Amino acid sequence: MWEGRGLWVWLLFLCAALGGVSAVMQKAHRRHLSLHRHRERGKEGQVLHRSKRGWVWNQFFVIEEYTGPDPVLVGRLHSDVDSGDGNIKYILSGEGAGTIFVIDDKTGNIHATKTLDREEQAQYTLTAQAVARDTNKPLEPPSEFIVKVQDINDNPPEFLHGPYYARVPEMSNVGTSVITVTASDADDPTYGNSARLVYSILQGQPYFSVEPQTGVIRTALPNMDREARQEYDVVIQAKDMGGHMGGLSGITEVKITLTDVNDNPPKFPQSVYNMAISEDKVPGEEVGRLKAKDLDLGENGLVEYRFVEGDGMGVLEISKDSETQEAVIKLKRVRRFFSKRPHNQKKTYTVKVEASNPHVDSRFMAWGPYKDTATVKVNVEDADEPPVFMLPSYTFEVDENAPSGTPVGRVHAMDTDTSNNPVRYMIPRYTDLGQFFTITPEDGFIKTTQPLDRENQAWHNISVSATEIGGHHQDAKVRVNIKVKDVNDNAPEFATNNEVLVCENVTPGKLIETVSAIDKDEMAHQQHFHFSLAPEAAKNHNFSLKDNRDSTASVYVTRKGFNRMTQSIYMLPIEINDNGSPPMSSTNTLTIRVCSCDSKDTILSCNVEPFVLPAGLSTGALIAILACIVILLAIVVLFVALRRQKKEPLIVFEEEDIRENIITYDDEGGGEEDTEAFDIATLQNPDGANGFLPRKDIKPELQFPLRPGLRPVANSVDVDDFIKTRISDADNDPTAPPYDSIQIYGYEGRGSIAGSLSSLESVTTDSDLDYDYLQSWGPRFRKLADLYGTKDADDNS
């Protein structure tokens, strides 16, 4: 490949050289023509003038990527004013002048000093000018020329958008377009075959092919099945130079995926499925599942199920689980296996299930039906079921107040299993908390255990449980509703017990109240109440009673002149009778209160008022008296508050007592007798120098002078005497209140046998102490006692 590239470079260089020779020959020919024309004009008598001539050259070319030992001759510039004597100087300017292109200022030869790359810059625009060598005066106007970089095949094709991913449906016809791949070549497409590309397939045969000129990838085999292989890796090559030897190439990868089409029908793995279900299952219970497999994906793999025939279609139903794509067979209605009725006995049901694709591709219909069938056999298994009551519920009636042991009714249940075991009955206590009923375990007869009260509870809702004796002891429950029938055992009474209000000036014969009655017994449309005055009120002269024969009665006033001051309340006993069997009666008292009324019979007051009222004392006067009392109390409270604010503190200090300041000395000192660290005068109260402290809580009649000789001088350093003096002053002060503060003086005293606590000079300091007592302090101090005792013994010796 490189040998071929060198050959092309030499051929292009030879063409450029020939072009340069041709340019020189053309320039000479033009110069000859120009001189000939001047001569002819001179013959005609015209004035001969030498006209300015332009540059004469062809377009220059230089081969890119030339790597020879010498600079490349691009071409030669020559002006017709150059006589060859060396007085002409050629100057070159423009793109790359002096760096890439240099010119011989005497001969006009242009050389390229660097390797050029056409892909970086395809041409350069330069300006040439001929000037006098001695004066640099332009002899010709500047002219532009172009140096083109001639292309060589130095760039391989590249796939800028690779790798590629493509999809094509499975079972596509041969020649179906998959994807188009495109490579680009940076070489000059207008010169030679450097950018002429040819595509070929290196990997992926025989499944796919590529068009050499367009790069279109197509299917090459028919009936490619996704279920057999889904992905293919194809490698495509692009080669320049028209695909001939010596050309450069580039490759790219194409991943081709076959997409799914509905080319597979659903298929059951088995032709017959056996399932079983117990006879005690309820509707909606799952019997079993089956699934038809479809190798397709997505919508193409969806399967629908249905029953097509069989004697179990009325008992079973089918649905689909959308997540697992399974057919779910469930119980449609309750099936029971009754051993007592063998003609209804059926232990096996059969159905045929069909699986089909809802989305079918018409192109593959000729391959066969896109459905499959399977047979499902369901066996009904006998189950140990609980007893069954003959009725779903029972309702009985019983009279209230019936004696204990009164029969209520009977419930009946039987065992439907083959064994037909006997049944025992019981009443769950949580359904009969009052234990009003009992049941015979063997036959199911229900009886009362105590008299029932309808007015307390009209209905009793209990449950009866029937348990199979033997087997698995399964039980069944049934609801029993017992109604308590009413008996007339409650006397009537007033519907309301409100007081009746009567005016003092009521007129005789006036209706003051209409009374009615209620009965706790069950009311019926034929029940009526009768009213009459009680025998003890038969001779009553104040009020009368009229039975209205509609279960109400009217009360009238029979006299006038009521006075509430004399009697404010009247009691009227009324007897009420019902028409029950047996009839019941009761006496109820009607309360009548006398009230004061105005002329329009409007009630003003029904309370008894006092006979004597404070004369001349109105409500306004009472309010004024209360206001005065409140003001006087407020003045007293204000005066007391002001007096408390005027009290001064018990002790008046002109300045702060120095004893309240805490002074810290970080000096170890020499012991208790070291008094140079502070001045004892700081502990003295300057306010007490005259012998007493001024007090404001009491005013002393006499001031007792201090005892002479007890007060130390100001500069005394005897702290013990100072403290004793202050204590004596406090004890003998008659002005000191009983709540005087406690003063604590932490004075250790003089003469400590321990001396200084410092251990800095304990080794060299002589001491006359006897350390023998350390022996009695225990084993921990025995070593110390030996050390000091030994030293003392040595000193004594």
Short mmCIF file of C-alpha atoms in Angstrom, two decimals, residues 26 91 130-131 136 208 225 261 289 311 313 342 413 440 448 499 551 615 640 770 783:
data_model
loop_
_atom_site.label_atom_id
_atom_site.label_comp_id
_atom_site.label_asym_id
_atom_site.label_seq_id
_atom_site.Cartn_x
_atom_site.Cartn_y
_atom_site.Cartn_z
CA GLN A 26 3.68 30.25 -22.33
CA ILE A 91 8.98 39.38 -3.13
CA ALA A 130 8.83 42.33 -8.73
CA VAL A 131 10.88 45.31 -7.41
CA ASN A 136 13.06 48.40 -3.94
CA PHE A 208 -27.59 -10.20 5.98
CA ASP A 225 -37.10 -17.10 13.58
CA VAL A 261 -44.44 -11.37 15.32
CA ARG A 289 -55.03 -23.74 37.24
CA ASP A 311 -71.06 -31.20 31.77
CA MET A 313 -69.98 -25.69 32.57
CA PRO A 342 -77.89 -41.38 45.36
CA ALA A 413 -80.70 -30.68 62.30
CA THR A 440 -82.77 -30.60 75.41
CA THR A 448 -87.96 -21.19 79.51
CA GLU A 499 -98.61 20.90 87.39
CA SER A 551 -109.02 7.72 76.76
CA ALA A 615 -90.31 50.38 103.03
CA VAL A 640 -52.17 50.03 103.34
CA ASP A 770 8.03 12.96 118.20
CA LYS A 783 7.40 2.96 106.80
#
